[in-house]
Amino acid sequence: MFLQIEKKELIRNFLVSENLILRVNNDFELFKNEVFISDKVLDNSYENFKEKIIYSDKTGTWIDKNKFENLSYLKNSKDLRNETIIFSGDFKLDYPNFSNKYYLYNLKTREKKFLLKFKNLFYFFRKNTFLFFSDKIKIYSFIISDDAFVWQFNLETLGKFEDRDGNLQNYEVLKFIGAWQNSILVACSGQLVLDINSNTGELNRKWQALPGYGSSAFQGRLQHKIPSTDGFQLDISKSYLYHLAGAYIVTIDLVTGKADYQSLKNALEEHVFSGFRWSTGYAEDETHIYTIAEMNRLKLGLDYIPQCIVAFNKKTLKIDWHYRFEGDWIKTEIPQIANNKLYQLSGDNTLYIFKKEE
């Protein structure tokens, strides 16, 4: 399906979109017949917005030469559509005493306005004119056009769950998975996914139980439940959630509400794979999911675990293509796909670029 066309070394981070690929190695390089270089020391706060690359440093600079004073970092801005970013200001170097002021900036109108003041906000998600954010314990809804709060949902009302060691813990938000019809889907600790009405804040549905799934380790405390929910992703069809967990695919059908799982053992063993590496996300298109699988070192007679990037067929539940990283390895970087090209950053800071064959 794919042919490796290039390997770029000394790559620290990258982003792809329909138009841009960003290379970060103490400077910028845009692979679009243009090169932008920055002598700034960058942190990990950067995003791409159509024709702009936005990054955070002490002056809050981005590529089209606009600046904000005392910008500390962007807050999950990739979830907020291409016209809006959120950042926190009044940066303080005495970590962890970060700023508690958050601002909105509209890239089209170039309007900046104060959004809200909270001690700690970790997750943001936007659906139409609604902005949802969380401090891990509570979820808040805010209408951007009206500058008004609509509702809040307190996870403490859900009670507590027993962790793998048998200790009782409060539920916390792990991430916003996405939006479906009039709902937002929220991944929580304790192997819990919430479906919350985006207009009212009412809890529509929740998923946690999955009879038959899971191992009996930790005295079975994680058994008969869905896997860790920060591994779920909303399919491109926006009709179901999926998670490639080890040697299984776990799905949640948003139409019927049914959670299910299926063994992929035979499909994996066909290519001498032991399972899929755990991930918080995947690259995908209409037909395939792209992720990392680990090979069975015992069957191969090796003292290390080879890793491969694979194309997993959504319809047949089989692996249609894979590429083995010889002498290299993958940490937690998620594959990215755009313009019929597939990208994977390795643990040795090499960016592998594959082109889809006709």
CSV table of C-alpha atoms in Angstrom, one decimal:
chain,number,residue,atom,x,y,z
A,1,MET,CA,0.0,0.0,0.0
A,2,PHE,CA,2.8,2.4,0.9
A,3,LEU,CA,6.3,2.9,-0.3
A,4,GLN,CA,9.0,4.6,1.8
A,5,ILE,CA,10.2,7.6,-0.1
A,6,GLU,CA,12.3,9.5,2.4
A,7,LYS,CA,13.9,9.5,5.9
A,8,LYS,CA,14.8,12.8,7.6
A,9,GLU,CA,17.1,12.6,10.6
A,10,LEU,CA,17.5,14.9,13.6
A,11,ILE,CA,13.8,15.6,13.8
A,12,ARG,CA,12.5,16.4,17.3
A,13,ASN,CA,8.8,17.0,16.5
A,14,PHE,CA,6.5,17.3,13.5
A,15,LEU,CA,3.0,18.2,12.5
A,16,VAL,CA,1.2,17.6,9.2
A,17,SER,CA,-1.9,19.0,7.7
A,18,GLU,CA,-3.3,19.2,4.2
A,19,ASN,CA,-0.8,21.8,3.3
A,20,LEU,CA,2.1,21.9,5.8
A,21,ILE,CA,4.6,19.7,7.5
A,22,LEU,CA,6.5,21.2,10.4
A,23,ARG,CA,10.0,20.2,11.4
A,24,VAL,CA,11.3,21.3,14.8
A,25,ASN,CA,15.0,21.1,15.6
A,26,ASN,CA,15.7,24.3,17.5
A,27,ASP,CA,14.5,26.0,14.3
A,28,PHE,CA,11.6,25.6,11.9
A,29,GLU,CA,11.5,24.1,8.4
A,30,LEU,CA,8.3,24.1,6.4
A,31,PHE,CA,8.3,21.7,3.5
A,32,LYS,CA,6.2,23.7,1.2
A,33,ASN,CA,8.9,25.3,-1.1
A,34,GLU,CA,9.5,27.7,1.8
A,35,VAL,CA,11.8,27.7,4.8
A,36,PHE,CA,11.1,29.5,8.1
A,37,ILE,CA,13.9,29.6,10.7
A,38,SER,CA,13.6,30.7,14.3
A,39,ASP,CA,16.5,31.3,16.7
A,40,LYS,CA,14.1,30.9,19.6
A,41,VAL,CA,14.4,28.0,22.0
A,42,LEU,CA,11.0,26.2,21.6
A,43,ASP,CA,9.1,24.2,24.1
A,44,ASN,CA,6.4,21.7,23.1
A,45,SER,CA,3.6,24.2,22.6
A,46,TYR,CA,3.1,24.6,18.9
A,47,GLU,CA,0.2,23.9,16.5
A,48,ASN,CA,-0.5,24.4,12.8
A,49,PHE,CA,-3.5,26.4,11.6
A,50,LYS,CA,-3.9,26.2,7.8
A,51,GLU,CA,-1.2,28.5,6.6
A,52,LYS,CA,0.2,29.5,10.0
A,53,ILE,CA,2.5,27.7,12.5
A,54,ILE,CA,2.0,29.0,16.0
A,55,TYR,CA,4.4,28.2,18.8
A,56,SER,CA,5.0,29.3,22.3
A,57,ASP,CA,8.0,30.9,23.8
A,58,LYS,CA,8.5,33.7,26.3
A,59,THR,CA,7.4,36.3,23.8
A,60,GLY,CA,4.5,34.3,22.2
A,61,THR,CA,5.7,34.5,18.6
A,62,TRP,CA,4.2,32.8,15.6
A,63,ILE,CA,5.3,32.6,12.0
A,64,ASP,CA,3.3,35.4,10.5
A,65,LYS,CA,5.2,37.8,12.8
A,66,ASN,CA,2.4,38.5,15.3
A,67,LYS,CA,3.4,38.5,19.0
A,68,PHE,CA,1.8,38.5,22.4
A,69,GLU,CA,3.7,39.6,25.4
A,70,ASN,CA,4.2,37.0,28.2
A,71,LEU,CA,2.5,34.1,26.5
A,72,SER,CA,3.2,30.9,28.3
A,73,TYR,CA,1.7,28.1,26.3
A,74,LEU,CA,-1.2,27.1,24.1
A,75,LYS,CA,-3.9,24.9,25.6
A,76,ASN,CA,-4.9,21.9,23.4
A,77,SER,CA,-5.5,24.3,20.6
A,78,LYS,CA,-5.7,21.6,18.0
A,79,ASP,CA,-9.2,20.8,19.3
A,80,LEU,CA,-10.5,24.3,18.8
A,81,ARG,CA,-10.8,24.5,15.0
A,82,ASN,CA,-8.6,26.5,12.7
A,83,GLU,CA,-9.8,29.9,13.6
A,84,THR,CA,-9.4,30.0,17.3
A,85,ILE,CA,-6.6,29.5,19.8
A,86,ILE,CA,-6.5,29.6,23.6
A,87,PHE,CA,-3.4,30.6,25.5
A,88,SER,CA,-2.6,31.5,29.1
A,89,GLY,CA,-0.8,34.7,29.9
A,90,ASP,CA,1.3,36.2,32.7
A,91,PHE,CA,3.9,33.4,32.5
A,92,LYS,CA,5.8,32.7,35.7
A,93,LEU,CA,9.1,30.8,35.8
A,94,ASP,CA,8.5,29.5,39.3
A,95,TYR,CA,6.9,26.2,38.2
A,96,PRO,CA,4.3,25.0,38.9
A,97,ASN,CA,2.8,28.4,39.6
A,98,PHE,CA,1.5,28.9,36.1
A,99,SER,CA,-0.8,31.7,35.1
A,100,ASN,CA,-4.5,31.2,35.8
A,101,LYS,CA,-5.7,33.6,33.1
A,102,TYR,CA,-6.8,32.3,29.8
A,103,TYR,CA,-7.4,34.2,26.6
A,104,LEU,CA,-9.1,33.6,23.2
A,105,TYR,CA,-7.6,34.8,20.0
A,106,ASN,CA,-9.4,34.7,16.6
A,107,LEU,CA,-7.0,34.2,13.8
A,108,LYS,CA,-9.4,35.6,11.2
A,109,THR,CA,-10.5,38.8,13.0
A,110,ARG,CA,-7.3,39.1,15.1
A,111,GLU,CA,-9.4,39.8,18.1
A,112,LYS,CA,-8.0,38.9,21.5
A,113,LYS,CA,-10.2,38.8,24.6
A,114,PHE,CA,-10.0,37.6,28.1
A,115,LEU,CA,-11.8,34.3,28.5
A,116,LEU,CA,-11.7,33.1,32.1
A,117,LYS,CA,-9.7,32.8,35.2
A,118,PHE,CA,-9.1,29.3,36.7
A,119,LYS,CA,-6.4,27.8,38.8
A,120,ASN,CA,-5.7,24.8,36.5
A,121,LEU,CA,-7.3,23.9,33.2
A,122,PHE,CA,-6.0,20.9,31.4
A,123,TYR,CA,-8.4,20.0,28.5
A,124,PHE,CA,-10.3,22.0,25.9
A,125,PHE,CA,-12.8,21.1,23.2
A,126,ARG,CA,-14.9,23.2,20.9
A,127,LYS,CA,-18.2,22.2,19.3
A,128,ASN,CA,-19.8,25.0,17.2
A,129,THR,CA,-20.1,28.0,19.5
A,130,PHE,CA,-19.7,26.0,22.7
A,131,LEU,CA,-16.3,25.7,24.4
A,132,PHE,CA,-15.9,22.8,26.9
A,133,PHE,CA,-13.0,22.7,29.3
A,134,SER,CA,-12.0,20.7,32.4
A,135,ASP,CA,-9.8,20.9,35.5
A,136,LYS,CA,-10.0,17.1,35.6
A,137,ILE,CA,-12.7,17.0,38.3
A,138,LYS,CA,-15.3,19.2,36.6
A,139,ILE,CA,-16.4,19.9,33.0
A,140,TYR,CA,-17.5,23.4,32.1
A,141,SER,CA,-19.5,24.6,29.1
A,142,PHE,CA,-19.1,28.2,27.9
A,143,ILE,CA,-20.7,30.0,24.9
A,144,ILE,CA,-18.0,32.0,23.2
A,145,SER,CA,-20.3,34.4,21.4
A,146,ASP,CA,-22.2,35.3,24.6
A,147,ASP,CA,-19.2,35.2,27.1
A,148,ALA,CA,-21.4,33.1,29.3
A,149,PHE,CA,-21.2,29.8,31.3
A,150,VAL,CA,-24.0,27.4,30.5
A,151,TRP,CA,-23.5,24.4,32.8
A,152,GLN,CA,-20.9,22.4,34.7
A,153,PHE,CA,-20.7,18.7,35.3
A,154,ASN,CA,-19.0,17.4,38.5
A,155,LEU,CA,-17.4,14.0,38.2
A,156,GLU,CA,-17.5,13.6,42.0
A,157,THR,CA,-21.2,12.8,41.6
A,158,LEU,CA,-20.2,9.6,39.9
A,159,GLY,CA,-18.8,8.2,43.2
A,160,LYS,CA,-15.4,6.4,43.3
A,161,PHE,CA,-13.7,3.5,41.5
A,162,GLU,CA,-11.3,0.9,42.7
A,163,ASP,CA,-7.9,1.1,41.0
A,164,ARG,CA,-5.7,-1.9,40.2
A,165,ASP,CA,-4.2,-1.8,43.8
A,166,GLY,CA,-7.6,-1.8,45.4
A,167,ASN,CA,-7.6,1.8,46.4
A,168,LEU,CA,-10.7,4.0,46.0
A,169,GLN,CA,-10.1,6.9,43.6
A,170,ASN,CA,-12.1,9.9,42.3
A,171,TYR,CA,-12.9,9.8,38.6
A,172,GLU,CA,-10.9,12.3,36.5
A,173,VAL,CA,-11.1,13.6,32.9
A,174,LEU,CA,-8.4,12.1,30.7
A,175,LYS,CA,-9.4,13.7,27.4
A,176,PHE,CA,-12.3,14.9,25.3
A,177,ILE,CA,-12.8,12.2,22.7
A,178,GLY,CA,-15.0,14.2,20.4
A,179,ALA,CA,-18.6,15.3,19.6
A,180,TRP,CA,-21.5,13.1,18.4
A,181,GLN,CA,-24.9,14.7,17.5
A,182,ASN,CA,-25.9,16.7,20.6
A,183,SER,CA,-23.3,15.1,22.9
A,184,ILE,CA,-19.7,15.3,23.9
A,185,LEU,CA,-17.8,12.1,24.6
A,186,VAL,CA,-15.4,12.2,27.5
A,187,ALA,CA,-12.7,9.7,28.5
A,188,CYS,CA,-12.3,9.3,32.2
A,189,SER,CA,-10.1,7.4,34.6
A,190,GLY,CA,-11.5,4.2,36.0
A,191,GLN,CA,-12.2,2.8,32.5
A,192,LEU,CA,-15.2,5.1,32.1
A,193,VAL,CA,-16.5,6.9,29.0
A,194,LEU,CA,-19.2,9.6,29.4
A,195,ASP,CA,-21.8,10.8,26.9
A,196,ILE,CA,-22.9,14.2,28.1
A,197,ASN,CA,-25.6,16.4,26.5
A,198,SER,CA,-23.6,19.4,25.1
A,199,ASN,CA,-26.6,21.7,25.5
A,200,THR,CA,-27.7,20.9,29.0
A,201,GLY,CA,-24.9,19.1,30.7
A,202,GLU,CA,-27.0,16.1,31.5
A,203,LEU,CA,-25.5,12.6,31.5
A,204,ASN,CA,-27.0,10.7,28.6
A,205,ARG,CA,-25.0,7.4,28.8
A,206,LYS,CA,-21.9,6.0,30.2
A,207,TRP,CA,-19.8,2.9,29.3
A,208,GLN,CA,-17.6,1.0,31.7
A,209,ALA,CA,-18.7,-2.6,31.8
A,210,LEU,CA,-17.6,-5.1,29.1
A,211,PRO,CA,-18.3,-8.7,30.2
A,212,GLY,CA,-15.6,-11.1,29.3
A,213,TYR,CA,-13.0,-8.6,28.4
A,214,GLY,CA,-9.7,-8.1,30.3
A,215,SER,CA,-7.3,-10.2,32.2
A,216,SER,CA,-7.5,-11.6,35.8
A,217,ALA,CA,-4.5,-9.7,36.9
A,218,PHE,CA,-4.7,-7.4,40.0
A,219,GLN,CA,-7.3,-9.7,41.4
A,220,GLY,CA,-9.6,-9.1,38.5
A,221,ARG,CA,-10.1,-5.4,39.4
A,222,LEU,CA,-9.7,-4.4,35.7
A,223,GLN,CA,-11.6,-7.3,34.3
A,224,HIS,CA,-15.0,-7.1,32.6
A,225,LYS,CA,-14.5,-3.4,31.8
A,226,ILE,CA,-13.5,-1.5,28.7
A,227,PRO,CA,-9.7,-0.7,28.4
A,228,SER,CA,-8.1,2.5,29.5
A,229,THR,CA,-10.3,5.1,27.9
A,230,ASP,CA,-7.7,7.6,26.7
A,231,GLY,CA,-6.9,5.0,24.0
A,232,PHE,CA,-10.3,5.4,22.4
A,233,GLN,CA,-10.8,7.5,19.2
A,234,LEU,CA,-13.9,8.6,17.3
A,235,ASP,CA,-13.9,7.0,13.9
A,236,ILE,CA,-13.8,9.2,10.9
A,237,SER,CA,-17.5,8.2,10.2
A,238,LYS,CA,-18.3,9.7,13.6
A,239,SER,CA,-20.6,6.7,14.4
A,240,TYR,CA,-18.5,4.6,16.8
A,241,LEU,CA,-15.4,4.7,19.1
A,242,TYR,CA,-12.6,2.2,18.7
A,243,HIS,CA,-9.5,1.2,20.6
A,244,LEU,CA,-6.8,-1.3,19.3
A,245,ALA,CA,-5.9,-2.8,22.6
A,246,GLY,CA,-3.2,-5.5,22.6
A,247,ALA,CA,-4.7,-8.3,20.5
A,248,TYR,CA,-8.2,-7.0,20.5
A,249,ILE,CA,-10.3,-4.3,18.9
A,250,VAL,CA,-12.8,-2.7,21.3
A,251,THR,CA,-15.7,-0.7,19.9
A,252,ILE,CA,-18.5,1.4,21.2
A,253,ASP,CA,-21.4,1.9,18.8
A,254,LEU,CA,-22.8,5.3,19.4
A,255,VAL,CA,-26.0,4.6,17.5
A,256,THR,CA,-27.0,1.4,19.4
A,257,GLY,CA,-24.9,2.2,22.6
A,258,LYS,CA,-23.4,-1.3,22.5
A,259,ALA,CA,-19.8,-1.9,23.6
A,260,ASP,CA,-18.1,-4.9,22.1
A,261,TYR,CA,-14.7,-6.5,21.5
A,262,GLN,CA,-13.2,-9.0,19.1
A,263,SER,CA,-10.0,-11.0,19.1
A,264,LEU,CA,-7.4,-10.1,16.4
A,265,LYS,CA,-5.1,-13.0,17.3
A,266,ASN,CA,-5.3,-14.8,14.0
A,267,ALA,CA,-4.8,-11.6,12.0
A,268,LEU,CA,-1.8,-10.6,14.1
A,269,GLU,CA,-0.2,-14.1,14.0
A,270,GLU,CA,-0.4,-14.1,10.2
A,271,HIS,CA,2.4,-11.5,10.3
A,272,VAL,CA,4.1,-12.7,13.5
A,273,PHE,CA,2.7,-9.9,15.6
A,274,SER,CA,2.0,-10.3,19.3
A,275,GLY,CA,-0.2,-7.3,19.5
A,276,PHE,CA,-0.8,-3.6,19.0
A,277,ARG,CA,1.2,-1.1,21.0
A,278,TRP,CA,-0.9,0.9,23.4
A,279,SER,CA,-1.6,4.4,22.0
A,280,THR,CA,-3.7,7.5,22.8
A,281,GLY,CA,-4.5,8.0,19.1
A,282,TYR,CA,-4.3,6.7,15.5
A,283,ALA,CA,-3.9,8.0,12.0
A,284,GLU,CA,-6.8,6.9,9.9
A,285,ASP,CA,-8.7,7.3,6.6
A,286,GLU,CA,-12.0,5.9,5.4
A,287,THR,CA,-10.6,2.3,5.0
A,288,HIS,CA,-7.7,1.9,7.4
A,289,ILE,CA,-6.3,2.6,10.8
A,290,TYR,CA,-2.6,3.3,11.0
A,291,THR,CA,-0.7,2.4,14.2
A,292,ILE,CA,2.3,0.5,15.7
A,293,ALA,CA,2.3,-3.2,16.2
A,294,GLU,CA,5.0,-5.3,18.0
A,295,MET,CA,6.4,-8.5,16.6
A,296,ASN,CA,6.7,-11.7,18.5
A,297,ARG,CA,10.3,-11.8,19.5
A,298,LEU,CA,10.2,-15.4,20.8
A,299,LYS,CA,8.9,-16.8,17.5
A,300,LEU,CA,11.6,-14.7,15.7
A,301,GLY,CA,14.3,-15.9,18.1
A,302,LEU,CA,15.3,-12.3,19.1
A,303,ASP,CA,16.2,-10.7,22.3
A,304,TYR,CA,14.4,-7.5,21.4
A,305,ILE,CA,10.9,-6.6,20.2
A,306,PRO,CA,10.8,-5.3,16.6
A,307,GLN,CA,8.1,-2.7,15.9
A,308,CYS,CA,6.2,-2.0,12.7
A,309,ILE,CA,3.9,0.6,11.4
A,310,VAL,CA,0.8,-1.2,10.1
A,311,ALA,CA,-2.3,-0.5,8.0
A,312,PHE,CA,-5.3,-2.2,9.7
A,313,ASN,CA,-8.3,-2.7,7.5
A,314,LYS,CA,-11.5,-1.6,9.3
A,315,LYS,CA,-13.8,-3.8,7.2
A,316,THR,CA,-11.8,-7.1,7.1
A,317,LEU,CA,-10.1,-6.6,10.5
A,318,LYS,CA,-6.8,-7.7,8.9
A,319,ILE,CA,-3.4,-6.1,8.4
A,320,ASP,CA,-3.0,-5.1,4.7
A,321,TRP,CA,0.5,-3.6,5.0
A,322,HIS,CA,3.4,-3.2,7.4
A,323,TYR,CA,6.9,-1.7,7.5
A,324,ARG,CA,9.5,-2.9,10.0
A,325,PHE,CA,11.8,-0.4,11.6
A,326,GLU,CA,15.2,-2.0,11.3
A,327,GLY,CA,17.6,-0.8,13.9
A,328,ASP,CA,15.1,1.8,15.1
A,329,TRP,CA,12.2,2.0,17.5
A,330,ILE,CA,9.0,3.9,18.2
A,331,LYS,CA,8.3,5.7,21.5
A,332,THR,CA,4.8,7.1,21.9
A,333,GLU,CA,4.6,9.2,18.7
A,334,ILE,CA,1.3,8.7,16.8
A,335,PRO,CA,1.5,8.2,12.9
A,336,GLN,CA,0.0,11.1,10.9
A,337,ILE,CA,-1.4,11.0,7.4
A,338,ALA,CA,-2.1,13.7,4.8
A,339,ASN,CA,-2.1,14.0,1.0
A,340,ASN,CA,-1.6,10.2,0.5
A,341,LYS,CA,1.5,10.3,2.6
A,342,LEU,CA,2.1,8.6,6.0
A,343,TYR,CA,4.5,9.9,8.5
A,344,GLN,CA,6.1,8.3,11.6
A,345,LEU,CA,8.7,9.7,14.0
A,346,SER,CA,11.0,7.2,15.5
A,347,GLY,CA,12.7,7.0,18.9
A,348,ASP,CA,16.0,7.9,17.2
A,349,ASN,CA,14.5,11.1,15.9
A,350,THR,CA,14.1,10.0,12.3
A,351,LEU,CA,11.0,11.0,10.4
A,352,TYR,CA,9.9,8.2,8.0
A,353,ILE,CA,7.8,9.3,5.1
A,354,PHE,CA,5.7,6.8,3.1
A,355,LYS,CA,3.7,7.5,-0.1
A,356,LYS,CA,0.5,5.6,-0.9
A,357,GLU,CA,0.9,3.6,-4.1
A,358,GLU,CA,-1.7,3.9,-6.9
